[in-house]
Coordinates of C-alpha atoms in Angstrom, one line a residue:
Chain A
M29 CA -17.9 -9.6 88.4
T30 CA -17.1 -12.4 86.0
E31 CA -18.5 -12.7 82.5
P32 CA -21.5 -15.0 82.2
V33 CA -20.6 -18.3 80.5
A34 CA -23.1 -18.7 77.6
T35 CA -22.1 -22.1 76.4
V36 CA -20.0 -25.1 77.6
L37 CA -18.5 -28.0 75.8
R38 CA -20.0 -31.3 76.8
P39 CA -19.9 -34.9 75.4
R40 CA -23.1 -35.9 73.7
L41 CA -24.4 -39.5 73.3
T42 CA -24.7 -40.4 69.6
H43 CA -27.2 -42.8 68.0
Q44 CA -24.4 -45.1 67.3
G45 CA -23.6 -45.0 71.0
A46 CA -27.2 -45.7 71.8
L47 CA -27.2 -48.7 69.6
I48 CA -24.1 -50.0 71.4
L49 CA -26.1 -49.9 74.6
L50 CA -29.2 -51.4 73.0
Q51 CA -27.3 -54.3 71.4
A52 CA -25.4 -55.1 74.6
A53 CA -28.6 -55.1 76.6
I54 CA -30.2 -57.4 74.1
R55 CA -27.2 -59.8 74.4
K56 CA -27.4 -59.9 78.2
A57 CA -31.2 -60.3 78.1
D58 CA -30.8 -63.2 75.6
E59 CA -28.2 -64.8 77.8
M60 CA -30.4 -64.6 80.9
L61 CA -33.4 -65.8 78.8
L62 CA -35.4 -62.7 79.9
P63 CA -36.9 -60.8 77.0
Q64 CA -37.0 -57.0 77.8
C65 CA -38.1 -53.6 76.7
I66 CA -35.0 -51.4 76.5
A67 CA -34.9 -47.7 76.1
I68 CA -32.0 -45.3 75.6
V69 CA -32.4 -41.5 76.1
D70 CA -30.0 -38.7 75.7
E71 CA -29.0 -36.0 78.3
G72 CA -32.2 -34.1 77.5
A73 CA -34.3 -37.2 78.4
N74 CA -35.4 -37.6 74.8
L75 CA -35.6 -41.1 73.2
L76 CA -32.6 -42.1 71.1
A77 CA -33.3 -45.8 70.7
F78 CA -35.8 -48.5 71.8
V79 CA -36.5 -52.2 71.3
R80 CA -39.2 -54.5 72.6
M81 CA -37.9 -58.0 72.5
D82 CA -40.1 -60.9 71.6
G83 CA -41.9 -62.0 74.8
A84 CA -41.3 -58.8 76.7
K85 CA -44.3 -57.2 78.3
L86 CA -46.1 -54.9 75.9
L87 CA -47.2 -52.4 78.5
S88 CA -43.6 -52.1 79.9
E89 CA -42.9 -49.8 77.0
Q90 CA -43.8 -46.5 78.7
P91 CA -42.4 -47.4 82.2
T92 CA -39.1 -48.5 80.6
M93 CA -38.8 -45.2 78.7
R94 CA -39.5 -43.3 81.9
K95 CA -36.9 -45.3 83.8
A96 CA -34.3 -44.1 81.3
M97 CA -35.6 -40.5 81.5
T98 CA -35.6 -40.5 85.3
A99 CA -32.1 -41.9 85.5
A100 CA -30.8 -39.2 83.1
S101 CA -32.6 -36.5 85.1
D102 CA -31.7 -37.7 88.6
R103 CA -28.2 -38.8 87.6
V104 CA -28.4 -41.9 89.9
P105 CA -30.0 -45.3 89.5
T106 CA -33.8 -45.4 89.7
G107 CA -35.9 -47.2 92.2
D108 CA -34.1 -46.3 95.4
K109 CA -36.2 -43.4 96.6
D110 CA -38.2 -43.4 99.8
A111 CA -41.7 -44.8 98.9
A112 CA -43.7 -41.7 100.0
L113 CA -41.4 -39.3 98.2
G114 CA -41.4 -41.5 95.1
D115 CA -45.2 -41.4 95.1
K116 CA -45.3 -37.6 95.5
L117 CA -42.8 -37.0 92.7
A118 CA -44.7 -39.4 90.4
S119 CA -47.9 -37.5 91.0
A120 CA -46.2 -34.1 90.6
S121 CA -44.6 -35.1 87.3
D122 CA -47.7 -36.8 85.8
G123 CA -46.0 -40.2 86.2
R124 CA -42.8 -39.2 84.4
I125 CA -40.5 -39.5 87.5
V126 CA -40.6 -43.2 88.3
N127 CA -39.4 -45.0 91.4
L128 CA -38.9 -48.4 89.7
K129 CA -35.6 -50.2 89.5
G130 CA -34.0 -50.7 86.1
G131 CA -33.0 -47.2 85.1
L132 CA -29.3 -46.2 85.1
P133 CA -27.6 -43.0 84.1
V134 CA -25.0 -43.1 81.3
I135 CA -22.0 -41.3 82.8
V136 CA -18.8 -40.7 80.8
D137 CA -15.9 -38.6 82.3
G138 CA -18.2 -37.5 85.1
H139 CA -20.8 -36.1 82.7
V140 CA -24.3 -37.6 82.5
I141 CA -24.9 -38.1 78.8
G142 CA -28.1 -40.0 79.0
G143 CA -30.0 -42.9 80.6
I144 CA -30.9 -46.5 79.9
G145 CA -34.1 -48.2 81.1
V146 CA -34.8 -51.9 81.1
G147 CA -38.2 -53.4 81.9
S148 CA -40.1 -56.6 81.9
G149 CA -38.2 -58.6 84.6
T150 CA -37.9 -58.0 88.3
G151 CA -36.3 -54.7 89.2
E152 CA -33.1 -56.6 90.1
Q153 CA -33.0 -58.4 86.8
D154 CA -33.7 -55.2 84.9
R155 CA -30.7 -53.5 86.7
I156 CA -28.3 -56.3 85.9
I157 CA -29.2 -56.0 82.2
A158 CA -28.9 -52.2 82.2
N159 CA -25.6 -52.4 83.9
A160 CA -24.3 -55.0 81.4
A161 CA -25.1 -52.5 78.7
L162 CA -23.1 -49.8 80.4
A163 CA -20.1 -52.2 80.7
A164 CA -20.1 -52.5 76.9
F165 CA -20.0 -48.7 76.5
P166 CA -16.6 -47.0 76.1
G167 CA -15.7 -45.3 79.3
A168 CA -19.1 -45.5 81.0
T169 CA -19.4 -45.7 84.7
T170 CA -20.9 -49.0 85.9
F171 CA -22.8 -50.0 89.0
D172 CA -22.7 -52.9 91.4
Y173 CA -25.5 -54.9 89.8
V174 CA -24.3 -58.3 88.6
Chain B
M8 CA -78.1 -2.7 102.9
T9 CA -74.6 -1.7 101.8
E10 CA -73.5 -1.4 98.1
P11 CA -71.8 -4.6 96.7
V12 CA -68.1 -4.1 96.3
A13 CA -67.4 -5.0 92.7
T14 CA -63.7 -4.4 92.7
V15 CA -60.8 -4.1 95.2
L16 CA -57.3 -2.7 94.9
R17 CA -54.7 -5.3 95.4
P18 CA -50.9 -5.4 94.9
R19 CA -49.9 -7.5 91.9
L20 CA -46.5 -9.2 91.4
T21 CA -44.8 -7.8 88.3
H22 CA -42.4 -9.6 86.0
Q23 CA -39.6 -7.4 87.4
G24 CA -40.5 -8.5 90.8
A25 CA -40.5 -12.1 89.6
L26 CA -37.0 -11.6 88.2
I27 CA -35.8 -10.2 91.6
L28 CA -37.0 -13.5 93.2
L29 CA -35.5 -15.6 90.4
Q30 CA -32.1 -13.9 90.6
A31 CA -32.0 -14.1 94.4
A32 CA -32.8 -17.8 94.3
I33 CA -30.0 -18.3 91.7
R34 CA -27.5 -16.5 94.0
K35 CA -28.4 -18.6 97.0
A36 CA -28.4 -21.9 95.0
D37 CA -25.0 -20.9 93.6
E38 CA -23.7 -20.1 97.1
M39 CA -24.9 -23.6 98.3
L40 CA -23.5 -25.3 95.2
L41 CA -27.0 -26.7 94.5
P42 CA -28.2 -26.2 91.0
Q43 CA -32.0 -25.8 91.0
C44 CA -35.2 -25.4 89.0
I45 CA -36.9 -22.2 90.1
A46 CA -40.4 -21.1 89.3
I47 CA -42.3 -17.9 90.1
V48 CA -46.1 -17.7 89.7
D49 CA -48.5 -14.8 90.2
E50 CA -51.6 -14.7 92.3
G51 CA -53.5 -16.6 89.6
A52 CA -51.0 -19.4 89.9
N53 CA -49.9 -18.7 86.3
L54 CA -46.1 -18.8 85.5
L55 CA -44.3 -15.5 85.5
A56 CA -40.7 -16.7 85.4
F57 CA -38.6 -19.9 85.4
V58 CA -35.1 -21.0 85.2
R59 CA -33.4 -24.4 85.2
M60 CA -29.8 -24.1 86.3
D61 CA -27.1 -26.2 84.8
G62 CA -27.0 -29.5 86.6
A63 CA -30.5 -29.2 88.0
K64 CA -32.8 -32.2 87.5
L65 CA -34.5 -32.0 84.2
L66 CA -37.7 -33.7 85.3
S67 CA -38.0 -31.3 88.3
E68 CA -39.4 -28.7 86.0
Q69 CA -43.0 -29.6 86.4
P70 CA -43.0 -30.5 90.2
T71 CA -41.2 -27.1 90.8
M72 CA -43.8 -25.2 88.9
R73 CA -46.5 -27.0 90.9
K74 CA -44.8 -26.2 94.2
A75 CA -45.1 -22.5 93.3
M76 CA -48.7 -22.9 92.2
T77 CA -49.7 -24.8 95.3
A78 CA -48.0 -22.3 97.6
A79 CA -49.9 -19.4 95.8
S80 CA -53.1 -21.3 96.1
D81 CA -52.8 -22.6 99.7
R82 CA -51.1 -19.4 101.0
V83 CA -48.8 -21.4 103.2
P84 CA -45.5 -23.3 102.6
T85 CA -45.9 -26.6 100.6
G86 CA -45.1 -30.0 101.9
D87 CA -46.6 -29.9 105.4
K88 CA -49.9 -31.6 104.7
D89 CA -50.8 -34.9 106.3
A90 CA -49.7 -37.6 104.0
A91 CA -53.1 -39.1 103.3
L92 CA -54.7 -35.8 102.7
G93 CA -51.8 -34.8 100.4
D94 CA -52.4 -37.9 98.4
K95 CA -56.1 -37.3 98.0
L96 CA -55.6 -33.7 97.0
A97 CA -52.9 -34.7 94.5
S98 CA -55.3 -37.2 93.0
A99 CA -58.2 -34.9 93.0
S100 CA -56.3 -32.1 91.2
D101 CA -54.6 -34.4 88.6
G102 CA -51.3 -33.9 90.4
R103 CA -51.4 -30.1 90.5
I104 CA -51.6 -29.8 94.3
V105 CA -48.3 -31.1 95.5
N106 CA -47.3 -32.1 99.0
L107 CA -43.5 -31.6 98.4
K108 CA -41.4 -29.1 100.3
G109 CA -39.9 -26.2 98.4
G110 CA -42.9 -24.0 97.6
L111 CA -43.5 -20.7 99.5
P112 CA -46.2 -18.0 99.1
V113 CA -45.1 -14.5 98.3
I114 CA -46.9 -12.4 100.8
V115 CA -46.7 -8.5 100.9
D116 CA -48.7 -6.5 103.4
G117 CA -50.7 -9.5 104.2
H118 CA -51.7 -10.1 100.6
V119 CA -50.6 -13.3 98.8
I120 CA -49.3 -12.0 95.5
G121 CA -47.8 -15.2 94.2
G122 CA -45.6 -18.2 94.9
I123 CA -42.1 -19.4 94.5
G124 CA -41.1 -23.1 93.9
V125 CA -37.6 -24.5 94.1
G126 CA -36.7 -28.1 93.2
S127 CA -33.8 -30.4 92.7
G128 CA -32.4 -30.7 96.2
T129 CA -33.9 -32.1 99.3
G130 CA -37.1 -30.5 100.5
E131 CA -35.2 -28.7 103.2
Q132 CA -32.6 -27.3 100.8
D133 CA -35.3 -26.3 98.4
R134 CA -37.1 -24.4 101.2
I135 CA -33.9 -22.5 102.3
I136 CA -33.3 -21.3 98.8
A137 CA -37.0 -20.2 98.3
N138 CA -36.9 -18.4 101.6
A139 CA -33.6 -16.6 100.6
A140 CA -35.4 -15.3 97.5
L141 CA -38.3 -14.0 99.6
A142 CA -35.7 -12.2 101.9
A143 CA -34.5 -10.3 98.8
F144 CA -38.0 -9.1 97.9
P145 CA -39.1 -5.7 99.2
G146 CA -41.6 -6.2 102.0
A147 CA -42.1 -9.9 101.6
T148 CA -42.9 -12.2 104.5
T149 CA -40.2 -14.7 105.2
F150 CA -40.2 -18.1 106.9
D151 CA -38.0 -19.9 109.4
Y152 CA -36.0 -21.9 106.9
V153 CA -32.3 -21.0 107.0
Chain C
M20 CA -15.6 -50.9 58.9
T21 CA -15.0 -47.9 61.1
E22 CA -15.6 -47.9 64.8
P23 CA -18.9 -46.5 65.9
V24 CA -18.6 -43.0 67.5
A25 CA -20.3 -43.3 70.9
T26 CA -20.0 -39.7 72.0
V27 CA -19.2 -36.3 70.3
L28 CA -18.2 -33.0 71.9
R29 CA -20.9 -30.3 71.4
P30 CA -21.5 -26.8 72.9
R31 CA -24.3 -26.7 75.3
L32 CA -26.4 -23.6 76.2
T33 CA -26.0 -22.7 79.9
H34 CA -28.7 -21.1 82.1
Q35 CA -26.5 -18.0 82.2
G36 CA -26.7 -18.0 78.4
A37 CA -30.4 -18.4 78.5
L38 CA -30.7 -15.4 80.8
I39 CA -28.7 -13.3 78.4
L40 CA -31.3 -14.2 75.7
L41 CA -34.2 -13.5 78.1
Q42 CA -32.9 -10.2 79.3
A43 CA -32.1 -9.0 75.7
A44 CA -35.6 -10.0 74.6
I45 CA -37.1 -8.1 77.5
R46 CA -35.1 -5.0 76.6
K47 CA -36.3 -5.1 73.0
A48 CA -39.9 -5.7 74.0
D49 CA -39.7 -2.8 76.4
E50 CA -38.3 -0.6 73.7
M51 CA -41.1 -1.6 71.3
L52 CA -43.6 -1.2 74.1
L53 CA -44.8 -4.8 73.4
P54 CA -45.0 -7.0 76.5
Q55 CA -44.2 -10.6 75.6
C56 CA -44.0 -14.1 76.8
I57 CA -40.4 -15.3 76.2
A58 CA -39.1 -18.9 76.4
I59 CA -35.7 -20.3 76.0
V60 CA -35.1 -24.1 75.5
D61 CA -31.9 -26.1 75.2
E62 CA -30.9 -28.4 72.4
G63 CA -33.2 -31.1 73.8
A64 CA -36.2 -28.8 73.6
N65 CA -36.4 -28.6 77.4
L66 CA -37.2 -25.3 79.1
L67 CA -34.2 -23.4 80.4
A68 CA -35.8 -20.0 81.1
F69 CA -39.1 -18.2 80.8
V70 CA -40.7 -14.9 81.6
R71 CA -44.2 -13.4 81.0
M72 CA -44.0 -9.7 81.0
D73 CA -46.7 -7.5 82.5
G74 CA -49.4 -7.1 79.9
A75 CA -48.4 -10.1 77.8
K76 CA -51.2 -12.5 76.9
L77 CA -51.6 -15.2 79.6
L78 CA -52.5 -18.0 77.2
S79 CA -49.4 -17.3 75.1
E80 CA -47.4 -19.2 77.6
Q81 CA -47.7 -22.6 76.0
P82 CA -47.5 -21.5 72.3
T83 CA -44.4 -19.5 73.1
M84 CA -42.7 -22.5 74.7
R85 CA -43.6 -24.5 71.7
K86 CA -42.2 -22.0 69.3
A87 CA -38.9 -22.3 71.1
M88 CA -39.1 -26.1 71.0
T89 CA -40.1 -26.3 67.4
A90 CA -37.2 -23.9 66.4
A91 CA -34.7 -26.0 68.3
S92 CA -36.0 -29.2 66.7
D93 CA -36.4 -27.9 63.1
R94 CA -33.2 -25.8 63.2
V95 CA -34.9 -23.0 61.2
P96 CA -37.3 -20.2 62.2
T97 CA -40.8 -21.3 62.9
G98 CA -43.9 -20.2 61.0
D99 CA -42.8 -20.6 57.4
K100 CA -44.2 -24.1 56.7
D101 CA -46.9 -24.7 54.1
A102 CA -50.2 -24.4 55.9
A103 CA -51.5 -27.9 55.2
L104 CA -48.2 -29.5 56.2
G105 CA -48.1 -27.4 59.3
D106 CA -51.6 -28.5 60.3
K107 CA -50.7 -32.2 59.8
L108 CA -47.5 -31.9 61.9
A109 CA -49.4 -30.1 64.6
S110 CA -51.9 -32.8 64.8
A111 CA -49.3 -35.6 64.6
S112 CA -47.3 -34.1 67.4
D113 CA -50.3 -33.3 69.7
G114 CA -49.8 -29.6 69.0
R115 CA -46.1 -29.5 70.0
I116 CA -44.8 -28.7 66.4
V117 CA -46.2 -25.2 65.8
N118 CA -46.4 -23.2 62.6
L119 CA -46.5 -19.8 64.3
K120 CA -43.9 -17.1 63.7
G121 CA -41.7 -16.1 66.6
G122 CA -39.5 -19.1 67.2
L123 CA -35.8 -19.0 66.2
P124 CA -33.0 -21.6 66.6
V125 CA -30.0 -20.6 68.7
I126 CA -27.0 -21.5 66.5
V127 CA -23.4 -21.1 67.5
D128 CA -20.5 -22.3 65.4
G129 CA -23.0 -24.1 63.1
H130 CA -24.4 -26.1 66.1
V131 CA -28.0 -25.7 67.1
I132 CA -27.8 -25.3 70.9
G133 CA -31.4 -24.3 71.6
G134 CA -34.3 -22.2 70.6
I135 CA -36.0 -19.0 71.6
G136 CA -39.8 -18.3 71.4
V137 CA -41.5 -15.0 71.7
G138 CA -45.3 -14.6 71.8
S139 CA -48.0 -12.0 72.4
G140 CA -47.5 -9.7 69.4
T141 CA -47.9 -10.3 65.7
G142 CA -45.7 -12.9 64.3
E143 CA -43.5 -10.3 62.7
Q144 CA -43.1 -8.4 66.0
D145 CA -42.4 -11.6 67.8
R146 CA -39.6 -12.5 65.3
I147 CA -38.0 -9.1 65.6
I148 CA -37.8 -9.4 69.4
A149 CA -36.4 -13.0 69.2
N150 CA -33.8 -11.9 66.7
A151 CA -32.7 -9.0 68.9
A152 CA -32.1 -11.5 71.6
L153 CA -29.9 -13.6 69.3
A154 CA -28.0 -10.5 68.4
A155 CA -27.0 -10.1 72.1
F156 CA -25.8 -13.7 72.4
P157 CA -22.0 -14.2 71.9
G158 CA -21.5 -15.8 68.4
A159 CA -25.1 -16.6 67.7
T160 CA -26.4 -16.6 64.1
T161 CA -29.0 -13.9 63.5
F162 CA -31.8 -13.6 60.9
D163 CA -33.2 -10.9 58.7
Y164 CA -36.0 -9.7 61.0
V165 CA -35.5 -6.1 62.1
Chain D
M12 CA -73.0 -75.0 59.4
T13 CA -69.2 -75.0 59.7
E14 CA -67.2 -74.9 62.9
P15 CA -66.1 -71.3 64.0
V16 CA -62.4 -70.8 63.4
A17 CA -61.1 -69.6 66.7
T18 CA -57.4 -69.1 65.9
V19 CA -55.4 -68.7 62.7
L20 CA -51.6 -69.0 62.1
R21 CA -50.0 -65.8 61.1
P22 CA -46.5 -64.6 60.6
R23 CA -45.4 -62.2 63.3
L24 CA -42.6 -59.6 63.1
T25 CA -39.8 -60.3 65.6
H26 CA -37.6 -57.8 67.2
Q27 CA -34.7 -59.2 65.2
G28 CA -36.8 -58.5 62.1
A29 CA -37.5 -55.0 63.4
L30 CA -33.8 -54.4 63.8
I31 CA -33.1 -55.5 60.2
L32 CA -35.5 -52.8 59.1
L33 CA -34.0 -50.3 61.5
Q34 CA -30.4 -50.9 60.4
A35 CA -31.3 -50.9 56.7
A36 CA -33.1 -47.6 57.1
I37 CA -30.1 -46.1 59.0
R38 CA -27.8 -47.2 56.1
K39 CA -30.0 -45.6 53.5
A40 CA -30.4 -42.4 55.5
D41 CA -26.6 -42.3 56.0
E42 CA -26.1 -42.8 52.3
M43 CA -28.5 -39.9 51.5
L44 CA -26.9 -37.8 54.3
L45 CA -30.4 -37.3 55.8
P46 CA -30.5 -38.1 59.5
Q47 CA -33.9 -39.5 60.4
C48 CA -36.2 -40.7 63.1
I49 CA -37.2 -44.3 62.3
A50 CA -39.9 -46.4 64.0
I51 CA -41.0 -50.0 63.6
V52 CA -44.3 -51.3 64.9
D53 CA -45.8 -54.7 64.9
E54 CA -49.2 -55.8 63.6
G55 CA -50.8 -54.5 66.8
A56 CA -49.4 -51.0 66.0
N57 CA -47.2 -51.3 69.1
L58 CA -43.6 -50.0 69.0
L59 CA -41.0 -52.7 68.4
A60 CA -37.9 -50.6 67.6
F61 CA -36.9 -46.9 67.3
V62 CA -33.9 -44.8 66.6
R63 CA -33.4 -41.0 66.4
M64 CA -30.2 -40.4 64.3
D65 CA -27.9 -37.5 65.2
G66 CA -29.2 -34.4 63.6
A67 CA -32.8 -35.7 63.1
K68 CA -35.6 -33.5 64.3
L69 CA -36.3 -34.1 67.9
L70 CA -40.0 -33.4 67.6
S71 CA -40.3 -35.9 64.7
E72 CA -40.3 -38.7 67.2
Q73 CA -44.1 -38.9 67.7
P74 CA -45.2 -38.2 64.1
T75 CA -42.7 -40.9 63.0
M76 CA -44.1 -43.4 65.4
R77 CA -47.6 -42.5 64.2
K78 CA -46.6 -43.0 60.5
A79 CA -45.6 -46.5 61.3
M80 CA -48.8 -47.1 63.3
T81 CA -51.0 -45.7 60.6
A82 CA -49.3 -47.8 57.9
A83 CA -49.8 -51.0 59.9
S84 CA -53.4 -50.1 60.5
D85 CA -54.3 -48.9 57.0
R86 CA -52.2 -51.5 55.3
V87 CA -51.2 -49.0 52.6
P88 CA -48.5 -46.2 52.5
T89 CA -49.4 -43.2 54.6
G90 CA -49.9 -39.7 53.2
D91 CA -52.1 -40.3 50.2
K92 CA -55.5 -39.6 51.7
D93 CA -57.7 -36.8 50.5
A94 CA -56.8 -33.8 52.7
A95 CA -60.3 -33.3 54.2
L96 CA -60.7 -36.9 55.1
G97 CA -57.2 -37.0 56.5
D98 CA -58.0 -34.0 58.8
K99 CA -61.2 -35.7 60.0
L100 CA -59.5 -39.0 60.8
A101 CA -56.7 -37.1 62.5
S102 CA -59.2 -35.4 64.7
A103 CA -61.3 -38.4 65.3
S104 CA -58.2 -40.4 66.4
D105 CA -56.7 -37.7 68.6
G106 CA -53.9 -37.3 66.1
R107 CA -53.0 -41.0 65.9
I108 CA -54.0 -41.5 62.3
V109 CA -51.6 -39.3 60.3
N110 CA -51.8 -38.2 56.7
L111 CA -48.1 -37.6 56.3
K112 CA -45.9 -39.4 53.9
G113 CA -43.2 -41.7 55.2
G114 CA -45.1 -44.7 56.7
L115 CA -45.2 -48.0 54.9
P116 CA -46.8 -51.3 55.8
V117 CA -44.5 -54.3 56.2
I118 CA -46.2 -57.0 54.1
V119 CA -45.0 -60.6 53.9
D120 CA -46.8 -63.3 51.9
G121 CA -49.8 -61.0 51.7
H122 CA -50.0 -60.5 55.5
V123 CA -49.4 -57.1 57.1
I124 CA -47.0 -57.9 59.9
G125 CA -46.2 -54.3 60.9
G126 CA -45.3 -50.8 59.7
I127 CA -42.2 -48.6 59.3
G128 CA -42.2 -44.9 59.8
V129 CA -39.5 -42.5 58.8
G130 CA -39.4 -38.8 59.5
S131 CA -37.3 -35.7 59.4
G132 CA -36.9 -35.2 55.7
T133 CA -39.5 -34.3 53.0
G134 CA -42.3 -36.8 52.7
E135 CA -40.7 -38.1 49.5
Q136 CA -37.3 -38.6 51.1
D137 CA -38.9 -40.3 54.1
R138 CA -40.7 -42.7 51.7
I139 CA -37.5 -43.6 49.9
I140 CA -35.7 -44.5 53.1
A141 CA -38.7 -46.5 54.4
N142 CA -38.9 -48.4 51.1
A143 CA -35.1 -49.2 51.2
A144 CA -35.7 -50.8 54.6
L145 CA -38.4 -53.0 53.2
A146 CA -36.1 -54.0 50.3
A147 CA -33.7 -55.4 52.9
F148 CA -36.4 -57.4 54.7
P149 CA -36.7 -61.1 53.5
G150 CA -39.9 -61.4 51.4
A151 CA -41.3 -58.0 52.1
T152 CA -43.4 -56.2 49.5
T153 CA -41.8 -53.0 48.3
F154 CA -43.2 -49.9 46.8
D155 CA -42.3 -47.6 43.9
Y156 CA -40.4 -45.0 45.9
V157 CA -36.8 -44.8 44.8

């Protein structure tokens, strides 16, 4: 029998890294004239950085944070689940697992190091802005939302 | 008139029993290369043991616990309810009764002594792993998920 | 100006590591004839492993988890705060920051990689069991509770 | 009888203003080698910006946000209330009104336009960092914490 592996070395998202994502998302949102709530969480789905831009929807704060959390947990973009499954998981997680578009995992070297959530626009707009943030992050995997 | 029966003798799941289930579920999940959240509850639907394997979905913690709780309470596998009824019960229980696959009752000698919940894969995968755990438990009833 | 550092390499606690802590705590609790709730969280204060031993206090589940979370967050043993400050932080965190003895950070190579919480005994007993678990973990910093 | 005044002109804190506060607080925290959670809220006590610096206490997130909210609401620095009154208000507000040091109102031209909360250090350290952020904000009233 092999020895149990008690710890592993993994990349961790820093607050400076989170601010890179935040600033890049703000730039893209400004460019698209779409004020947004933007949330960055780490691998543990804990909040690292947040901004609510002037004109963004106030009550998008929580859904935006949960998009980031869900993306970090699921390791895939949010909002593509079957509707019935999405509803069940939302209920079973007290609303924390969301099935709204606009959350993307932050993946570097194949490791999920966090998530970004964007909210206030349509799901498609939110995804484009989140993806533009990933494109500004050194080594991060991007998606097909442009 | 007969005497009222104030107490009855019932088998109770121990923490050692819970760890047998946990370890067996880990082995099966390892074998299937599917990291999972695994929860074991006793007959009172209270948590006895839990593990989140490396790579399992972080936010599956709560739904997984609720699968185990629902299975112990319903005394049948979770996830087979009519969708509309499932939604109503989820709402009426503040999300505690889940209609997601992956929860199985632990039944010994016809007595429900607890529940096991598995989550992070598809419902079918979750069921197979939960069932493999039951197969490792002395005298436990197993189901047709293989 | 220096480049922002977007990611850093850090050791992460695995589920196998969490089970080492759990099993060592169970052994010590058995040896002391003190059944316990035992919780292990990772660096993000998310639950990795849990057990409630036969005879442990049922309602210690949540306080035990929160001891582990608080230790991982504060990076020092729990329960040594000034009483008034402890009360204020408990209230300000909806009860998540606890000022109960029995939570210890898991520290390897100077990095906090998680926390262990033990609950059901006196605070002093809980600390001794948590510390015995740390002593069984490869390279973990231990404390003066024996 | 005079006409009722249905609206008034008031300065409002922008997200760019919030980021000025956030960045100045990060600089001061870096200078003091004290990683912090930092939260900025607007006049409605709603979150505008947040960052958790590497090494800050994870569970300080919520207390920090509540320091900012309480400062914006009370219009004076947090943490100076009589202890008994502080406890009563905490209870009556479900923990939202905090009596912890580290929250300061953002006041421009005599108008409270928001609040800043800083948390992870001692109350005195938190205040110094929050005040340094105010000093970097055009026209903001500062306090005697240095």
